[in-house]
Coordinates of C-alpha atoms and ligand atoms in Angstrom, one line a residue:
X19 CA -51.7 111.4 -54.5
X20 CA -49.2 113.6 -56.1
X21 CA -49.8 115.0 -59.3
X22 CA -48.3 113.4 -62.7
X23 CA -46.0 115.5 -64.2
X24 CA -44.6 113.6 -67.1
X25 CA -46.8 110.7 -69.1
X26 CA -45.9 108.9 -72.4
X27 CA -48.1 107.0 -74.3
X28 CA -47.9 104.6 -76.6
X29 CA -44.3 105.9 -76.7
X30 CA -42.4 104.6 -79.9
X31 CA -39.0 105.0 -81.5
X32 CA -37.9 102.9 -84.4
X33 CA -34.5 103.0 -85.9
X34 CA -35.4 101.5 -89.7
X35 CA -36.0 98.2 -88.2
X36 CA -35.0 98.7 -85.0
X37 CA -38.1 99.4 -82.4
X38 CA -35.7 100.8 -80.2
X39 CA -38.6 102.0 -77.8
X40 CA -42.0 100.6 -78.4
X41 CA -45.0 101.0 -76.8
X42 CA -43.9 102.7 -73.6
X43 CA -46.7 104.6 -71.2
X44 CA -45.0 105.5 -68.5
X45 CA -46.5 107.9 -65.8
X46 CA -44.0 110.2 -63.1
X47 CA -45.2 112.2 -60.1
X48 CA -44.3 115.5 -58.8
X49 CA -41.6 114.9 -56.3
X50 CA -40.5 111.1 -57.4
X51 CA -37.3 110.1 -58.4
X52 CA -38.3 107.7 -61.1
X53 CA -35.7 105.0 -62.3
X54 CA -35.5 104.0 -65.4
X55 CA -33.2 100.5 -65.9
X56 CA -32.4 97.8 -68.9
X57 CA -29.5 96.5 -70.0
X58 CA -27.4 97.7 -72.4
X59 CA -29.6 98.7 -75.8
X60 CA -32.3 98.4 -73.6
X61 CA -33.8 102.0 -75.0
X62 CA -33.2 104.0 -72.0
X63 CA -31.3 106.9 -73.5
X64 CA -33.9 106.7 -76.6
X65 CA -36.6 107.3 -74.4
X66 CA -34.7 110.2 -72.6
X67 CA -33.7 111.3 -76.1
X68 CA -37.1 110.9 -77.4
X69 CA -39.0 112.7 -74.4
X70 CA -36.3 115.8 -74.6
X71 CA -37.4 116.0 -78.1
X72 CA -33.8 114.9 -79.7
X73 CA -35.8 113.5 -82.1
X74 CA -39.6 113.2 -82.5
X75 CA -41.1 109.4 -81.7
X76 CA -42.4 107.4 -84.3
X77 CA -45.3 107.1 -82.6
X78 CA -47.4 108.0 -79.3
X79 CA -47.9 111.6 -77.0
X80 CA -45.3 113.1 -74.6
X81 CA -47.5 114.9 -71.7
X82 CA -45.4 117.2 -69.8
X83 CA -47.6 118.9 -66.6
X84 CA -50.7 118.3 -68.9
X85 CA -49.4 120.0 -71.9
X86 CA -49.1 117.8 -74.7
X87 CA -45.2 118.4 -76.1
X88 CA -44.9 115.6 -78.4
X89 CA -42.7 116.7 -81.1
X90 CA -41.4 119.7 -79.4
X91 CA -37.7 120.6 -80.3
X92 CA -35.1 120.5 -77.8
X93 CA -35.0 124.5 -77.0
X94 CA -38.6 123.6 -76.9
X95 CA -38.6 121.1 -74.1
X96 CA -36.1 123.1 -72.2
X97 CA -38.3 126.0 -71.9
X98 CA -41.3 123.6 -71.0
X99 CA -39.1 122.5 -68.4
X100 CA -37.2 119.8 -68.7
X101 CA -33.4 119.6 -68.4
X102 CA -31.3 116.5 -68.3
X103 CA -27.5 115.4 -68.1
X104 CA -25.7 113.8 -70.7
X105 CA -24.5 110.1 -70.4
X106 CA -21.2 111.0 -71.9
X107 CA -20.3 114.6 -70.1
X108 CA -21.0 117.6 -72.3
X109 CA -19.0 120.7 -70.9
X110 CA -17.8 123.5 -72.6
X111 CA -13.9 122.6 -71.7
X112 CA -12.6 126.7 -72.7
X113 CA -15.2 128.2 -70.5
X114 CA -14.8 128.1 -66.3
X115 CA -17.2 126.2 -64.3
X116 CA -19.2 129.4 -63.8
X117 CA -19.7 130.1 -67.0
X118 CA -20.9 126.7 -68.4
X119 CA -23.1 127.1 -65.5
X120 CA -24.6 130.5 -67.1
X121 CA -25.3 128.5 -70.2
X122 CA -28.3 127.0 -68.4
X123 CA -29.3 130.5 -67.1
X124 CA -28.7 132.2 -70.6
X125 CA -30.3 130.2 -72.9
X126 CA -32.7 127.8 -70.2
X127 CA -34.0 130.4 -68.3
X128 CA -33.3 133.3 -70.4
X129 CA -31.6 135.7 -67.3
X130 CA -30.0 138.6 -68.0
X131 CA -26.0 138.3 -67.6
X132 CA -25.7 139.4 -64.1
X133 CA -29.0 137.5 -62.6
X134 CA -27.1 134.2 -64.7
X135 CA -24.1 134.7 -62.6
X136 CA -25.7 135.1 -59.5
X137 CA -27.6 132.2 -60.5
X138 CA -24.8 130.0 -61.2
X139 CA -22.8 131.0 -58.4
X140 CA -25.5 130.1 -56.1
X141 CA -26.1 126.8 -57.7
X142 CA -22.4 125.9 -57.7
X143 CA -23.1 126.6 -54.0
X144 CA -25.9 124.5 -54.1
X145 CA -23.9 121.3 -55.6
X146 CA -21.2 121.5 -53.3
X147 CA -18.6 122.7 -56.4
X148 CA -15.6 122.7 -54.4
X149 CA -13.3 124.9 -56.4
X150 CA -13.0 128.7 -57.9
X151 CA -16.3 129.1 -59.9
X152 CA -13.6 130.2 -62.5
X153 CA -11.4 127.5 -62.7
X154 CA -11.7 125.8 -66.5
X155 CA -13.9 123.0 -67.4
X156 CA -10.9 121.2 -69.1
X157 CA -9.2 121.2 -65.2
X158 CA -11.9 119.4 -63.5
X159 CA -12.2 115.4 -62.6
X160 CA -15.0 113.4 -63.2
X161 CA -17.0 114.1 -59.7
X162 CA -16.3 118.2 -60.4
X163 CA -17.5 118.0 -63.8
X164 CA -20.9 115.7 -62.9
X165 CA -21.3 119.3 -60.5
X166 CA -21.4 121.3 -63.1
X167 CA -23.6 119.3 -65.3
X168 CA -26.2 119.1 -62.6
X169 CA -25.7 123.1 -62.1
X170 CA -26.0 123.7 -65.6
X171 CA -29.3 121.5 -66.1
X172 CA -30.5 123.4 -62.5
X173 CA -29.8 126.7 -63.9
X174 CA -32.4 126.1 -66.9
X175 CA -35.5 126.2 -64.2
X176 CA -36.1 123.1 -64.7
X177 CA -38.8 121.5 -62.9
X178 CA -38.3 117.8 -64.2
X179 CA -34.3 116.5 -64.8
X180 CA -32.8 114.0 -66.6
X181 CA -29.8 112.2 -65.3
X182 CA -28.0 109.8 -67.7
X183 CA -25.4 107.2 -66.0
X184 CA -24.4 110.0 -63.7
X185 CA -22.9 107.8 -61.2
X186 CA -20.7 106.0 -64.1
X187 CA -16.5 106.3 -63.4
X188 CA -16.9 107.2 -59.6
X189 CA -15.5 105.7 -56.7
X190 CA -18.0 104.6 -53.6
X191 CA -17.4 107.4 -51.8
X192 CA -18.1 109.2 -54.1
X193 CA -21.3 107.2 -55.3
X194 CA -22.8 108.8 -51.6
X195 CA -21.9 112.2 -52.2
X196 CA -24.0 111.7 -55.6
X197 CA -26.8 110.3 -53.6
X198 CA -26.8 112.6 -51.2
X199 CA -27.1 115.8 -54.1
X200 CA -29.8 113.7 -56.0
X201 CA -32.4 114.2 -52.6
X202 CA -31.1 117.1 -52.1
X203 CA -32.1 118.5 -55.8
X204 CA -35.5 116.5 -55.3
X205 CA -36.2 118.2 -51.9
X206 CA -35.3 121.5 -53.6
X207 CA -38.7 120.9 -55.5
X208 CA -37.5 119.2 -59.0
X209 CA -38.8 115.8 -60.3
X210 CA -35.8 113.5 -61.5
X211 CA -36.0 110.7 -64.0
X212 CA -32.9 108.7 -63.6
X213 CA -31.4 106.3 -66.0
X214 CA -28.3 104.3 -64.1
X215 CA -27.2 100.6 -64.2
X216 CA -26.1 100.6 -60.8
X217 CA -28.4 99.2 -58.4
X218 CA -27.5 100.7 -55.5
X219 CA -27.9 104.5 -56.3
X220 CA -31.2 102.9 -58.1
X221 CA -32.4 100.8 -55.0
X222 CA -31.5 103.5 -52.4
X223 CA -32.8 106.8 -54.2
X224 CA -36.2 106.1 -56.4
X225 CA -39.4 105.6 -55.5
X226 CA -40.4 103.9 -58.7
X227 CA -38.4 102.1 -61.4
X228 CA -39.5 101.8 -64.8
X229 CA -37.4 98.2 -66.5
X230 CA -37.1 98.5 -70.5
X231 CA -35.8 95.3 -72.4
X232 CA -35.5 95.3 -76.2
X233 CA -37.3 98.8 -76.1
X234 CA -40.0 97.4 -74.3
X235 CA -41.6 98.1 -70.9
X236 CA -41.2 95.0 -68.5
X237 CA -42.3 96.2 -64.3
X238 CA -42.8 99.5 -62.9
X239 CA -42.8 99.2 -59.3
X240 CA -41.2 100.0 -56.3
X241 CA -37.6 98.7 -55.8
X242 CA -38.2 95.8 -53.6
X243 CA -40.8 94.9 -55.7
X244 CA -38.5 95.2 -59.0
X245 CA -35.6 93.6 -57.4
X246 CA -37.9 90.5 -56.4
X247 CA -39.1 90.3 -60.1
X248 CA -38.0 87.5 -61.7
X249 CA -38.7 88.9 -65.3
X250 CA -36.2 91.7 -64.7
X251 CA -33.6 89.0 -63.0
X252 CA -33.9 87.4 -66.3
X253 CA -33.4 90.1 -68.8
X254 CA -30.4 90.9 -66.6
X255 CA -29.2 87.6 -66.1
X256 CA -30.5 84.9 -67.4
X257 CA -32.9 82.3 -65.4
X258 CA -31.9 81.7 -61.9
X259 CA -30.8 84.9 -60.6
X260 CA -32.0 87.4 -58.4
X261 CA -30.9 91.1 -58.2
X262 CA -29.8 92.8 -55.0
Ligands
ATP313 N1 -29.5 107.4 -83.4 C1 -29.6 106.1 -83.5 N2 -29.6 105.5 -84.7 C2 -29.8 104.1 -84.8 N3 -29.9 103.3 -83.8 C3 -29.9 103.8 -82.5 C4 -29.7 105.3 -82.3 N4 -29.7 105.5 -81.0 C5 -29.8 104.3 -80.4 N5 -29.9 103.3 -81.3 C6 -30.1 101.9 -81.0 O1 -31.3 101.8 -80.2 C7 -31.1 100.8 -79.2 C8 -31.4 101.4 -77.9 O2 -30.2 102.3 -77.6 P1 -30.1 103.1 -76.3 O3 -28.9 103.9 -76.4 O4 -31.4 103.9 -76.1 O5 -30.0 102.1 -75.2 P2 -29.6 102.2 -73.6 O6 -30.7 101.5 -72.9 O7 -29.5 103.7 -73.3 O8 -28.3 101.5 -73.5 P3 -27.0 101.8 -72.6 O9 -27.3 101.2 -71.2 O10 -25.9 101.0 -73.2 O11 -26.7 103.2 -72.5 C9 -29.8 100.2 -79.4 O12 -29.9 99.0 -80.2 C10 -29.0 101.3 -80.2 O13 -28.0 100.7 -81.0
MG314 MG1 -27.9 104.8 -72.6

């Protein structure tokens, strides 16, 4: 069995009255690409948030590769070794795709100017960018921009990443060619926990999902088993459906 290299316990985040997480222990191995699914105001993100030390949880522990990092800060967490992408895109739009890249190096892994660029050249490489590493950010579409956010997140050393809705505004050819870089980041030796509402990046690329509803955890399982569950049909859908 691989080893676990994220765990929450207990894992709570309340909002005043809102238990927008409660209660969620969660465990994710070296090497998986974990799901994590809900609908809408489920407490996806919050977890994510909550985990990438955003803000600290109300209650429970965050274990990252045994070392407890509950409460960490965000600069924190990055340097622990966790990176993540941003549901709504985050890029610097005055700076070229190299550079926003070398933001990751920089301030993630802490490389000297000329290793970051070396770095983030090779990364852009790595996610396929298909344009002049010093084109703008504010020039890109939606697909060239989600390259650069996975770069960026790369470039931080990361061993564990965070993708939020990644596959959210692209076409289903495009859909692949995300697919496609997800295993290939995996294979490259980096754990992924993926939040995403659509079911068929979900179903085809993790090994395990995680289902929150109301900020609680419903199934963790492998997909068929999720998809056949008729708890998760019903948070989803109401009683008498079945995902897939
Ligand atoms: N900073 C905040 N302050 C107050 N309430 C918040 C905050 N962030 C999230 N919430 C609330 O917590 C709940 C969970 O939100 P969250 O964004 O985690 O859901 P989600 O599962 O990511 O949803 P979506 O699929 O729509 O992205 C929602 O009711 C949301 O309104
Ligand atoms: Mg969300």
């Amino acid at each position: 069995m691989a080893d676990v290299i994220l765990e929450t316990h207990g894992l709570s985040k309340h909002f005043g009255g809102l238990k927008a997480v409660e209660n969620v222990s969660i465990a994710v191995e070296e090497g998986d690409i974990f799901g994590l699914i809900g609908p809408n105001g489920a407490g996806k993100t919050t977890l994510q948030n909550v985990v990438a030390g955003t803000y600290p949880p109300t209650k429970g522990r965050v274990v990252f590769q045994g070392r407890d990092v509950t409460g960490f800060k965000p600069h924190q967490i990055c340097r622990a070794g966790i990176s993540r992408t941003y549901q709504i895109v985050r890029s610097f739009p005055r700076l070229t795709a190299l550079e926003n890249v070398m933001v990751g190096a920089v301030f993630g892994a802490r490389l000297p100017e000329g290793a970051a660029r070396a770095k983030a050249r090779e990364l852009l490489d790595f996610v396929d960018f298909p344009l002049d590493p010093d084109t703008p950010a504010n020039a890109l579409n939606t697909m060239q921009l989600k390259r650069v956010e996975m770069a960026k997140a790369l470039a931080t050393g990361c061993r564990l990443l965070f993708l939020d809705e990644v596959a959210a505004g692209l076409t289903p050819s495009e859909l692949n060619v995300i697919i496609a870089l997800i295993r290939r980041i995996r294979d490259g030796g980096v754990t992924i926990l993926i939040v995403e509402h659509l079911m068929k990046l979900i179903m085809e690329v993790c090994s395990r999902i995680a289902v929150l509803c109301f900020g609680e955890l419903l199934a963790v399982d492998v997909p068929q088993a999720v998809a056949r569950d008729e708890r998760v049909a019903k948070a989803y859908l109401g009683d008498g459906f079945v995902l897939e």
